[in-house]
Short mmCIF file of N, CA and C in Angstrom, two decimals:
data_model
loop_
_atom_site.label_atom_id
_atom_site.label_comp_id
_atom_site.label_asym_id
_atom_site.label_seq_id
_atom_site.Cartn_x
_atom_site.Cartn_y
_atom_site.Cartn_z
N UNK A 1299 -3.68 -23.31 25.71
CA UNK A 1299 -3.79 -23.21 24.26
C UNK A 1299 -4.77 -22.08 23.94
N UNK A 1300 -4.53 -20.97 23.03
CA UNK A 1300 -5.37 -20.29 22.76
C UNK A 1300 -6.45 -20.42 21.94
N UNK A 1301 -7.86 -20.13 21.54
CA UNK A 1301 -8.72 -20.00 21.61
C UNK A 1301 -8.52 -19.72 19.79
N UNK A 1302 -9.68 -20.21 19.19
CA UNK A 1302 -10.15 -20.03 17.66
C UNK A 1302 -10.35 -18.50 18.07
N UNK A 1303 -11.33 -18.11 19.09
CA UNK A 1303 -11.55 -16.34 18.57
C UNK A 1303 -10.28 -15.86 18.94
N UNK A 1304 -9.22 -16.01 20.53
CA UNK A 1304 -8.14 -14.90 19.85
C UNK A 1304 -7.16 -14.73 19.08
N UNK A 1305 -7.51 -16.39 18.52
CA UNK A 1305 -6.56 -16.01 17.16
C UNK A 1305 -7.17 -14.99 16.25
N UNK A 1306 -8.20 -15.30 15.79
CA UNK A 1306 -8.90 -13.93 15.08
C UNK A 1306 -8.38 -12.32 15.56
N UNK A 1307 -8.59 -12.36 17.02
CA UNK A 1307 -8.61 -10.90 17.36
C UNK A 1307 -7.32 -10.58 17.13
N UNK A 1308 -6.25 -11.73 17.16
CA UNK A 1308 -4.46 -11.44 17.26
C UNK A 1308 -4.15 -10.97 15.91
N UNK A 1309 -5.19 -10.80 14.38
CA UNK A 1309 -5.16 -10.47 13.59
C UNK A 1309 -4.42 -8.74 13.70
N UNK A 1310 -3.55 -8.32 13.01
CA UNK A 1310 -3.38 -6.79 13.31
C UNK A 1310 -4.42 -5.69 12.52
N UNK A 1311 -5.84 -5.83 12.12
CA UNK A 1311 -6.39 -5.47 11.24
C UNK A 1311 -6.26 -4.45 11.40
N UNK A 1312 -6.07 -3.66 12.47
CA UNK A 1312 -5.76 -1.77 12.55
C UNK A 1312 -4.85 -1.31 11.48
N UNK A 1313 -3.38 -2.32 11.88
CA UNK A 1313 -2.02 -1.87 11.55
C UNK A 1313 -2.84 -2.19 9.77
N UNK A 1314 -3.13 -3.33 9.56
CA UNK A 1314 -3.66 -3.55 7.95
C UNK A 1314 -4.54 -2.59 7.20
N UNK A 1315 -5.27 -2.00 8.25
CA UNK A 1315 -6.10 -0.63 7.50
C UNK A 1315 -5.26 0.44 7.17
N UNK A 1316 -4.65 0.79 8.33
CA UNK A 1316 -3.82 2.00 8.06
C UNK A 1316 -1.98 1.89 7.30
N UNK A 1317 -1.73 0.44 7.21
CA UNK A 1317 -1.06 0.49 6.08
C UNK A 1317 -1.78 0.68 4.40
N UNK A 1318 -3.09 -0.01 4.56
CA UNK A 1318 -3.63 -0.21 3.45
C UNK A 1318 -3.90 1.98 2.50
N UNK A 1319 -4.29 2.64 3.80
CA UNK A 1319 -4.52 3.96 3.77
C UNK A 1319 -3.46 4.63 3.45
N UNK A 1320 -2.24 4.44 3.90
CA UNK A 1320 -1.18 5.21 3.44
C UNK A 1320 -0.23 4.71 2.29
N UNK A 1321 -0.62 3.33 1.89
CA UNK A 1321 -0.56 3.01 0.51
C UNK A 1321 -1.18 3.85 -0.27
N UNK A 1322 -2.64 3.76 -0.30
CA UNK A 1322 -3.11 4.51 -1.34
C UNK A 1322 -2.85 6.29 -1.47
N UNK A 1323 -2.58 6.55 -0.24
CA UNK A 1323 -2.10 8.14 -0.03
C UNK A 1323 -0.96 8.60 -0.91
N UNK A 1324 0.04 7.24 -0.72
CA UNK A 1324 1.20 7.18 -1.22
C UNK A 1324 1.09 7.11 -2.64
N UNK A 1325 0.33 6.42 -3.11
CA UNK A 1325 0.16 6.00 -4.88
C UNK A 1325 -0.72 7.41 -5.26
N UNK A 1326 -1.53 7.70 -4.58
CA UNK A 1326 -2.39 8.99 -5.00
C UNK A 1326 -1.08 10.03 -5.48
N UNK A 1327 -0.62 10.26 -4.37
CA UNK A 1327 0.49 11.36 -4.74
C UNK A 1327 1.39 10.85 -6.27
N UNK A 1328 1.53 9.91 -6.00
CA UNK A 1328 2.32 9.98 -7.79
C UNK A 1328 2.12 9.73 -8.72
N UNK A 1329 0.07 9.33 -8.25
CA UNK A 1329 -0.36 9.59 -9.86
C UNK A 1329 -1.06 10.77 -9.95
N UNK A 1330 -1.02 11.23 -8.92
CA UNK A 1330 -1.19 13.13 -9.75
C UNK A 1330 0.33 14.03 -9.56
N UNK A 1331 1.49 13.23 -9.13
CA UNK A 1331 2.44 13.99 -9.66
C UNK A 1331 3.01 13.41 -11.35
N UNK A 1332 2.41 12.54 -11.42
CA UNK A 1332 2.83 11.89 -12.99
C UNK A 1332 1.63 12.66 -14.24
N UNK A 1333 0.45 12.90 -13.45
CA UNK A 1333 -0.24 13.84 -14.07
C UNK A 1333 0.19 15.30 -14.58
N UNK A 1334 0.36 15.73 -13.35
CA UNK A 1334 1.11 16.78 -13.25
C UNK A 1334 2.58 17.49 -14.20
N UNK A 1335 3.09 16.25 -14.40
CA UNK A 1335 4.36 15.86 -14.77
C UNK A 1335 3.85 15.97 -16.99
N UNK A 1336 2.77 15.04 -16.61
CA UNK A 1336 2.35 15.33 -18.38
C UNK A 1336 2.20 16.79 -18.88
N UNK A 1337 1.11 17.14 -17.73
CA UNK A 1337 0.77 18.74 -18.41
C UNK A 1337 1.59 19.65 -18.20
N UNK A 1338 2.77 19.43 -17.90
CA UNK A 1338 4.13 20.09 -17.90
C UNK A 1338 4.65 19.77 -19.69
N UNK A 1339 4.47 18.81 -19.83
CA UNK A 1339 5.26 18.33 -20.88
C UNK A 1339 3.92 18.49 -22.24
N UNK A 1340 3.32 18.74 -21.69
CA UNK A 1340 2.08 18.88 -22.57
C UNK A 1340 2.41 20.25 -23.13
N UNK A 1341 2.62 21.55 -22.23
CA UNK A 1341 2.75 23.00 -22.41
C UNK A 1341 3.99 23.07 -22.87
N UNK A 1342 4.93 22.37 -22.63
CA UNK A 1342 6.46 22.40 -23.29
C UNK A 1342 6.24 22.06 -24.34
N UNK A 1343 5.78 21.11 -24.93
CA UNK A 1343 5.83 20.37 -26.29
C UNK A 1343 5.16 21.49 -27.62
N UNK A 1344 5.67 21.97 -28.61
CA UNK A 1344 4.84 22.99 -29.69
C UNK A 1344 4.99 22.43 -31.03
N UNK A 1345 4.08 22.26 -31.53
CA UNK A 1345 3.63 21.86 -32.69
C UNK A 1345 3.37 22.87 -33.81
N UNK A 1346 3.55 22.79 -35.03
CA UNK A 1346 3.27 23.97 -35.68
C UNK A 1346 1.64 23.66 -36.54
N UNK A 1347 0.64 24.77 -36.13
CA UNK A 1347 -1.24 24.24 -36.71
C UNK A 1347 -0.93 25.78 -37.36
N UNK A 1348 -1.84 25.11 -38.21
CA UNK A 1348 -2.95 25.76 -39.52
C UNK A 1348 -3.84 26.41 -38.26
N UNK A 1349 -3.80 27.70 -38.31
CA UNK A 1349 -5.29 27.67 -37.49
C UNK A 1349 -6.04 27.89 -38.38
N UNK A 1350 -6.50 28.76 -39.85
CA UNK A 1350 -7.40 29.27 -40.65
C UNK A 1350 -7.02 28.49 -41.91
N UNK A 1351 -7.85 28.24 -42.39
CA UNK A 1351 -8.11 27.23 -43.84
C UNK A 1351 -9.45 27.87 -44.79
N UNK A 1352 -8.87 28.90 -46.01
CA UNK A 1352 -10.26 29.52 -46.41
C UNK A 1352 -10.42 29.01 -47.98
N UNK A 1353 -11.53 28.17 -48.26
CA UNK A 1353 -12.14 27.92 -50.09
C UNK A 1353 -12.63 28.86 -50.21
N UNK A 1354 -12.66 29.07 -51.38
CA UNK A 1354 -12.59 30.01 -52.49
C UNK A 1354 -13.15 29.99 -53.70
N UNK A 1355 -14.69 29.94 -53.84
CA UNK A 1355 -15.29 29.37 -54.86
C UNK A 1355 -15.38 30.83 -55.79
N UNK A 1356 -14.49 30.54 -57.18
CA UNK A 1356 -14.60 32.05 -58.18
C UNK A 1356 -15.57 31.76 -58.93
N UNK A 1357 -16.05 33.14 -59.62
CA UNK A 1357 -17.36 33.24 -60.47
C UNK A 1357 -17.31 32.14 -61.57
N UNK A 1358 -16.32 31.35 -62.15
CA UNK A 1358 -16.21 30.72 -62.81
C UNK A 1358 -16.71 29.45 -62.17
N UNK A 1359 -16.98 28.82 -60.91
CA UNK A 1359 -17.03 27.73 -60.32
C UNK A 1359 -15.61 27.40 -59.80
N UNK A 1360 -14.40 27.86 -60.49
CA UNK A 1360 -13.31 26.63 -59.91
C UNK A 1360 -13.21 26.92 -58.11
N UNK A 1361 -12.19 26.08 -57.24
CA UNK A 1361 -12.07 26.32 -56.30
C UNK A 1361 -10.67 26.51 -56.15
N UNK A 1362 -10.37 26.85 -55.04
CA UNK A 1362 -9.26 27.39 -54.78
C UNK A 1362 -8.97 27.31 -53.06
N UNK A 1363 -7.74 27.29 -52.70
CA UNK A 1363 -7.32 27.36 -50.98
C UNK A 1363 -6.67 28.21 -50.57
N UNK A 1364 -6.79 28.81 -49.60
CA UNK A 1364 -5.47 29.89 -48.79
C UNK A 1364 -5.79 29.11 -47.79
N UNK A 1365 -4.49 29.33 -46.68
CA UNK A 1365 -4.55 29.14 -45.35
C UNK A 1365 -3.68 30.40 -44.94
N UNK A 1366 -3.67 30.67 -43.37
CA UNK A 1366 -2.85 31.35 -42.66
C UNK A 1366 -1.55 30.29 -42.51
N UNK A 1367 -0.60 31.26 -42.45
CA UNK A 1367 0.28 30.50 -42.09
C UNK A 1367 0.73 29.94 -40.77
N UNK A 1368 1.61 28.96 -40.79
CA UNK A 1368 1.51 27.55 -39.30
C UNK A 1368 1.94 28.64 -38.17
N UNK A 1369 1.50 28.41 -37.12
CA UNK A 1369 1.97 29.00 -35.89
C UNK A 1369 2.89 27.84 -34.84
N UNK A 1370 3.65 27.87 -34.30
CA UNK A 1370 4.19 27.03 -33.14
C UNK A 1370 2.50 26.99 -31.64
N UNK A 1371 2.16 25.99 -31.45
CA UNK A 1371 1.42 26.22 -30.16
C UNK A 1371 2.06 24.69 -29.46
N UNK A 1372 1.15 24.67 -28.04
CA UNK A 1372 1.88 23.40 -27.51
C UNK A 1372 0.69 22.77 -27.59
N UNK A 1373 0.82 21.68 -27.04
CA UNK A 1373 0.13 20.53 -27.26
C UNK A 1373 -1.06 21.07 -25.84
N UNK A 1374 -1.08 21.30 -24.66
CA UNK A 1374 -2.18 21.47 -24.40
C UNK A 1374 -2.85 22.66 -24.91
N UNK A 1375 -2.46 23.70 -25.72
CA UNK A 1375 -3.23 24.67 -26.30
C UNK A 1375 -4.41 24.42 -27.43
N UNK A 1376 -3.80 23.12 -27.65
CA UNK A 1376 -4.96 22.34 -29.01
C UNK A 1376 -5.76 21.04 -28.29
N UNK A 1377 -5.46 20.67 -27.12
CA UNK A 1377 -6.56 20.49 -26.75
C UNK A 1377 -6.53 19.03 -26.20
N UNK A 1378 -4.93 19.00 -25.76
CA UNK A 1378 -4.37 17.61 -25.11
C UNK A 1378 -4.27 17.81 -23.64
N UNK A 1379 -5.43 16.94 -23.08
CA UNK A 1379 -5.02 17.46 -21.32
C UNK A 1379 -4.91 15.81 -20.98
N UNK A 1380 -3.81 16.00 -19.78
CA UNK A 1380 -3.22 14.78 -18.98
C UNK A 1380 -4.57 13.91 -18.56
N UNK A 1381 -4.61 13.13 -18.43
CA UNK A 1381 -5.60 12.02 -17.47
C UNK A 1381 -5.32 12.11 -15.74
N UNK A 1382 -5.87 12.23 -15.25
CA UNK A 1382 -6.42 12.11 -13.69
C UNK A 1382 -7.17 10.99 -13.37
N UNK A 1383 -6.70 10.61 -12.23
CA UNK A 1383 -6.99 8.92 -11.51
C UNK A 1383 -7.44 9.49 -10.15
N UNK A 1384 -8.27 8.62 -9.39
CA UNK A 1384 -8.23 8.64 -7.77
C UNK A 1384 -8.72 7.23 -7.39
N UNK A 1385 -8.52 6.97 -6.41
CA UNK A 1385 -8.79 5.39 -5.82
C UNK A 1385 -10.26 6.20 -5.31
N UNK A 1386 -11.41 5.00 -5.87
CA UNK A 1386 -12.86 5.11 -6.14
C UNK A 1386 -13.07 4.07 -4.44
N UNK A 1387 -12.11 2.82 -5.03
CA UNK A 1387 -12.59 1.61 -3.72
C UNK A 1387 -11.60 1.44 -3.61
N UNK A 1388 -11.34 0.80 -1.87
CA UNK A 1388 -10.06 0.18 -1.59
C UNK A 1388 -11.08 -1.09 -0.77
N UNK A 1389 -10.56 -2.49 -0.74
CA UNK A 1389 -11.00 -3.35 -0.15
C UNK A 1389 -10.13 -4.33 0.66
N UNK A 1390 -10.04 -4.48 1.88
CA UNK A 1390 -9.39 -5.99 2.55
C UNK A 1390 -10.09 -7.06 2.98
N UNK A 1391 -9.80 -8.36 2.20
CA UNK A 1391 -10.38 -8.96 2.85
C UNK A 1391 -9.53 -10.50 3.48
N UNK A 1392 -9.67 -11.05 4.86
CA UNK A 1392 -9.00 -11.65 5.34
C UNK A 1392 -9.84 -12.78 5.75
N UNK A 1393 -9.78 -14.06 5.41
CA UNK A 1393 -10.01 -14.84 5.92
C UNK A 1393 -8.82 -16.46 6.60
N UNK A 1394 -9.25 -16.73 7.46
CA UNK A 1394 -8.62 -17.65 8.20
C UNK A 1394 -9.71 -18.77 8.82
N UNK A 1395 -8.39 -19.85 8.21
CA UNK A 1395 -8.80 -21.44 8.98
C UNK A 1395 -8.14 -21.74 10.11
N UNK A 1396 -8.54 -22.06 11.11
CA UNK A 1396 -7.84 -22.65 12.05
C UNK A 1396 -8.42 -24.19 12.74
N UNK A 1397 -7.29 -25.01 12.64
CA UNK A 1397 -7.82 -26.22 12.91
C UNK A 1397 -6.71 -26.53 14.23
N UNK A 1398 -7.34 -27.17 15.69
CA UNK A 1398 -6.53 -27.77 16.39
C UNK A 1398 -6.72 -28.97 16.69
N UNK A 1399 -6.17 -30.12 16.98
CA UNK A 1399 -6.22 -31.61 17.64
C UNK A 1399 -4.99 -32.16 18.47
N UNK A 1400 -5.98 -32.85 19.10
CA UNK A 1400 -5.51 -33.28 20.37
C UNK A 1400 -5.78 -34.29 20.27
N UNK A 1401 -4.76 -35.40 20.55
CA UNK A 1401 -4.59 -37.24 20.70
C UNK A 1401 -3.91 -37.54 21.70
N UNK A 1402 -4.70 -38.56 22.74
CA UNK A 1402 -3.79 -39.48 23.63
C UNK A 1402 -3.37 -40.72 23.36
N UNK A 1403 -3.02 -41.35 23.64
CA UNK A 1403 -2.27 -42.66 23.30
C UNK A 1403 -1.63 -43.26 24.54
N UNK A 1404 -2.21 -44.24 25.59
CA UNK A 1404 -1.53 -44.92 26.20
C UNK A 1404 -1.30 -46.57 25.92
N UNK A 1405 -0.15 -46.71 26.35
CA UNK A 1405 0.50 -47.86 25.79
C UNK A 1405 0.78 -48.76 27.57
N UNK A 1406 0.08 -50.32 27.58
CA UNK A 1406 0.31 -50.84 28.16
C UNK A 1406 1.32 -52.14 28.08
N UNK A 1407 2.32 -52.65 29.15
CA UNK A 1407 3.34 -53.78 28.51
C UNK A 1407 3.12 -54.49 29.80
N UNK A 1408 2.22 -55.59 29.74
CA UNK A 1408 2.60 -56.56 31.06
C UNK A 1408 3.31 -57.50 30.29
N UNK A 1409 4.31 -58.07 31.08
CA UNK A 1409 4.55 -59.24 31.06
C UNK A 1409 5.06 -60.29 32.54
N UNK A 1410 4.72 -61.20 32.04
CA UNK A 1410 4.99 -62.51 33.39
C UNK A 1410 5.95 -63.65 33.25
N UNK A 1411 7.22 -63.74 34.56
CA UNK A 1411 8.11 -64.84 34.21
C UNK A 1411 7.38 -65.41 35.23
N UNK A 1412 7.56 -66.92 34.98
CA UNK A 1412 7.56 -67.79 36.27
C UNK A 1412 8.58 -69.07 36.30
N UNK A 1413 9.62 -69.31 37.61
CA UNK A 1413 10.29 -70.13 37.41
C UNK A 1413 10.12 -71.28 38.25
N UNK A 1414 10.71 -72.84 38.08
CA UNK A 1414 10.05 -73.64 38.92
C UNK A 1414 11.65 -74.93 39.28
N UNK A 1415 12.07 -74.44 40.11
CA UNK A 1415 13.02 -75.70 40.71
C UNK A 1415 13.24 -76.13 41.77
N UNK A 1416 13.71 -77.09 41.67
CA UNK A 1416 13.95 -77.91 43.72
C UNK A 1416 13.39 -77.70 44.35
N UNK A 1417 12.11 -77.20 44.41
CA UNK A 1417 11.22 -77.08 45.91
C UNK A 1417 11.18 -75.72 45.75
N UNK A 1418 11.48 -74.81 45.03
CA UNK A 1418 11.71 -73.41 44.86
C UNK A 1418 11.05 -72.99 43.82
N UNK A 1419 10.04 -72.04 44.14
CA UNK A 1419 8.68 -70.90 43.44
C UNK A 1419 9.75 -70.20 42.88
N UNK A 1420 9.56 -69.02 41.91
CA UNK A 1420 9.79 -67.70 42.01
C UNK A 1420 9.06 -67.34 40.56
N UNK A 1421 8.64 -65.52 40.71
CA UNK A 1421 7.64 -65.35 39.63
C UNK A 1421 8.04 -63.78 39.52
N UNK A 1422 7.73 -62.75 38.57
CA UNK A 1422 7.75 -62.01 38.46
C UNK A 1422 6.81 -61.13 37.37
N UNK A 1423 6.42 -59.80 37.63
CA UNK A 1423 5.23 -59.69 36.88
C UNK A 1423 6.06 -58.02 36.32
N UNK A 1424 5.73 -57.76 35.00
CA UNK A 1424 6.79 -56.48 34.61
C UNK A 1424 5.50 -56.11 34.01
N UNK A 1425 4.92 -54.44 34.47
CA UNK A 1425 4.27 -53.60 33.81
C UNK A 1425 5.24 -52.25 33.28
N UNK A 1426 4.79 -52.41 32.24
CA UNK A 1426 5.38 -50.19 31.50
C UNK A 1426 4.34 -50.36 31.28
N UNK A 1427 4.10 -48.65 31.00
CA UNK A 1427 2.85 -48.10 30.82
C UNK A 1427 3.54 -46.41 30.42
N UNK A 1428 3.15 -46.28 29.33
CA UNK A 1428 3.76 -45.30 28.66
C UNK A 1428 2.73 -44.27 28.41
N UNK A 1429 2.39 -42.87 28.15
CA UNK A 1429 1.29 -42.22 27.97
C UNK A 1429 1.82 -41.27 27.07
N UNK A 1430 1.31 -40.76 26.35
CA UNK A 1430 1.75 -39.60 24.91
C UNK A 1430 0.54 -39.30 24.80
N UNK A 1431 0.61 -37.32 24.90
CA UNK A 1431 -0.57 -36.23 24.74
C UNK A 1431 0.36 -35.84 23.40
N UNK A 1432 -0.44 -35.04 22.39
CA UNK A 1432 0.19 -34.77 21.19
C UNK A 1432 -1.07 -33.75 20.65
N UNK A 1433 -0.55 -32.61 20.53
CA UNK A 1433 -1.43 -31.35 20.11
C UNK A 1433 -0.87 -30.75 18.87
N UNK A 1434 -1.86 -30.61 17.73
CA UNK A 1434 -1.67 -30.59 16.46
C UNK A 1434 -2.22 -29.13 16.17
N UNK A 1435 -1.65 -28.32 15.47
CA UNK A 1435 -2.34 -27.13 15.03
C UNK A 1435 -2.20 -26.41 13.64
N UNK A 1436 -3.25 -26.79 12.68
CA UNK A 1436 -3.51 -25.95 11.71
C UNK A 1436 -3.71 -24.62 11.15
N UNK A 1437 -2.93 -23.22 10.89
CA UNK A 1437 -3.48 -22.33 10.79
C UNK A 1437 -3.53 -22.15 9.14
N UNK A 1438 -4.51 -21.62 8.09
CA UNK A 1438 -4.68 -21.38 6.93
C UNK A 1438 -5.08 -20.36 6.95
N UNK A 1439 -4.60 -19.72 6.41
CA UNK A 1439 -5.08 -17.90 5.95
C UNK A 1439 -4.79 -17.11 4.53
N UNK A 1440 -6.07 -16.40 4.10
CA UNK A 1440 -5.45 -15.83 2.77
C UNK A 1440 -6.04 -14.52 3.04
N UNK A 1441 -5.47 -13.70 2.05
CA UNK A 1441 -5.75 -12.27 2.00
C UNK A 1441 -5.88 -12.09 1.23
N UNK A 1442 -6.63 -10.93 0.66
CA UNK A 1442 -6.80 -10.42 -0.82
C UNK A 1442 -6.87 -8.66 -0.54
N UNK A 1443 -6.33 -8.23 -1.71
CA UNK A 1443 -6.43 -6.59 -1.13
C UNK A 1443 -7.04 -6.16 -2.76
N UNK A 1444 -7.91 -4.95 -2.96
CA UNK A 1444 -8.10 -4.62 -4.26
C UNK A 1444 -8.67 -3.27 -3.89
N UNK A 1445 -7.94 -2.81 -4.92
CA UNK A 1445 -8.48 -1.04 -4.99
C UNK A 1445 -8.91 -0.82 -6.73
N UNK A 1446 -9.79 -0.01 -6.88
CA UNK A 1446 -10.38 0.58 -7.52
C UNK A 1446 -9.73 1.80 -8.21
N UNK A 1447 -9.27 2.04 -9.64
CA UNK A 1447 -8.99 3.66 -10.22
C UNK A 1447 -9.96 4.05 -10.69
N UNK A 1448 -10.03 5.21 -10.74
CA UNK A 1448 -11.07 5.35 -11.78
C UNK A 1448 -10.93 6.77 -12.29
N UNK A 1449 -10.98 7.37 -13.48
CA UNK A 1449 -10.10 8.64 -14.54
C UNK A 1449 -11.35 9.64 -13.82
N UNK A 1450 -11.09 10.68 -13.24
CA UNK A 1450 -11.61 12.30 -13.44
C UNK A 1450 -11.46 13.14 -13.81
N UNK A 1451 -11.87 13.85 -14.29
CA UNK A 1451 -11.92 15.14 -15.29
C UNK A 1451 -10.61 15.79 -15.00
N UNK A 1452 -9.85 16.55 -15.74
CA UNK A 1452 -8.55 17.35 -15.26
C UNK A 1452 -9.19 18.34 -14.68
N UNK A 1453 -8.63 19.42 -13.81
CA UNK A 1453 -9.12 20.27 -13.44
C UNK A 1453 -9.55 21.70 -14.31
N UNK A 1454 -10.73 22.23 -13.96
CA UNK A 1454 -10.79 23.11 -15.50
C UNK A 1454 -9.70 24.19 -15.36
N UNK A 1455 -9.43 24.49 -14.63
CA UNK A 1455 -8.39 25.80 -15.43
C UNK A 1455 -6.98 24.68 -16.10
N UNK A 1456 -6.84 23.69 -16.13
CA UNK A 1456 -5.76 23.37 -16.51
C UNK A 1456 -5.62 23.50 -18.38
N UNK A 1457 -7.16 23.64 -18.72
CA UNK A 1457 -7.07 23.47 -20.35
C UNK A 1457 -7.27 25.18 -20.66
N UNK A 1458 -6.97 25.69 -21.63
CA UNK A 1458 -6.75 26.94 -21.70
C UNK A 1458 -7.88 27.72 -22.40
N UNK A 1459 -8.49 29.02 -22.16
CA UNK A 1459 -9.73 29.87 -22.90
C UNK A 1459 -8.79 30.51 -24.08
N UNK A 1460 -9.93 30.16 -25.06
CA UNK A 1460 -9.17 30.46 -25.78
C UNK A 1460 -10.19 32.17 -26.66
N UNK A 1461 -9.30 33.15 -26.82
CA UNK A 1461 -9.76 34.56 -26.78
C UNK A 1461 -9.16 34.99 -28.07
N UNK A 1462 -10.44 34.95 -28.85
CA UNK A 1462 -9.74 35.69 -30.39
C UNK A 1462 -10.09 37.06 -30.46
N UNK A 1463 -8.64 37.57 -30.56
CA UNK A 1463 -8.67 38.99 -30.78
C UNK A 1463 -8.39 39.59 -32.49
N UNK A 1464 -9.22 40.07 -33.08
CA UNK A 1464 -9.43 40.41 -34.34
C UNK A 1464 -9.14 42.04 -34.27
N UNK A 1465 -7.77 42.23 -35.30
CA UNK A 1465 -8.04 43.76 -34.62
C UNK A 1465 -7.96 44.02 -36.61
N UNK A 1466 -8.69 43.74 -37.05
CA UNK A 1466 -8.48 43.68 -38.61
C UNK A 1466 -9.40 45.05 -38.64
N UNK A 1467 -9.26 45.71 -40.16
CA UNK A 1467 -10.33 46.96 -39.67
C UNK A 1467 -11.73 46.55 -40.11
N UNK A 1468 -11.99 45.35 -40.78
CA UNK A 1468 -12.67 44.80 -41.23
C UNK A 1468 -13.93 43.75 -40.03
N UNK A 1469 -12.41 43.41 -39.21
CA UNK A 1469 -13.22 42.47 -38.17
C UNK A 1469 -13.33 41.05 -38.77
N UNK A 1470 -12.43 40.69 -40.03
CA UNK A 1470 -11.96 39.91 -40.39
C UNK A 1470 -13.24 39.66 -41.19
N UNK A 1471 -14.44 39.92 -41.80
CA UNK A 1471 -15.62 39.81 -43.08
C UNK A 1471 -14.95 39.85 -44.32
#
């Protein structure tokens, strides 16, 4: 019968780490290809903005508005960037019960005839004897697995510099 520790050691905890590792390798990759996948759709997507909005207070007091007119830009040009994840923690934890028992049980059966006629004895004596070993084994085990996300910054070149070129002769005053 084997042993409380090699049941422990018969645990595959290697094979459980390095599945646990190429899980998360695996999920890494498609949540920065789903990232990836936004700020695609982020730069596709164009919205039409106001960029300039000018009041106009006349000598009289009243006020007044101009704007420039709307431009098409996309959505990460104004200032929408995707979210970024990475696994922070990964954790396994395994615990196990193991219970074994062992019971004997022997069973004894005498019994005795005795007969008596004409001048004539006779007797007889009947033993069984039966024996039963009986080995019982409990194993209980649970697992728990938990990993950690946690959001990081997008990468900086992914959000765009933004470079105003004024070629007014004024310089736009």
């Amino acid at each position: 019968m084997p042993s409380v520790g090699q049941e422990l050691l018969d645990v595959p905890l290697p094979e459980m780490v390095a599945k646990l590792a190429m899980g998360i390798a695996t999920a890494q990759a498609a949540l920065d290809e789903n990232s990836v996948n936004t700020a695609q759709l982020l730069a596709e997507t164009e919205v039409p903005v106001v960029l300039g909005v000018s009041q106009i207070i006349a000598e009289d007091g009243t006020v007044s508005f101009t704007q420039s007119p709307p431009i098409d830009v996309s959505l990460l040009q104004i200032g929408l960037l995707p979210t970024f994840y990475q696994f922070s923690e990964a954790t396994i934890e395994v615990s196990m019960d193991i219970k074994t028992t062992t019971s004997r049980q022997t069973n004894v059966n005498v019994s005795a005839k005795a007969k008596v006629g004409f001048a004539l004895w006779s007797s007889s004596v009947r033993v069984d004897v039966s024996h039963n070993r009986k080995f019982g084994k409990e194993v209980q085990g649970t697992s728990r697995l938990f990993t950690r996300l946690a959001p990081v910054p997008p990468p900086e070149r992914i959000a765009p510099i933004l470079t105003v070129v004024d070629n007014r002769p004024d310089g736009g005053a």
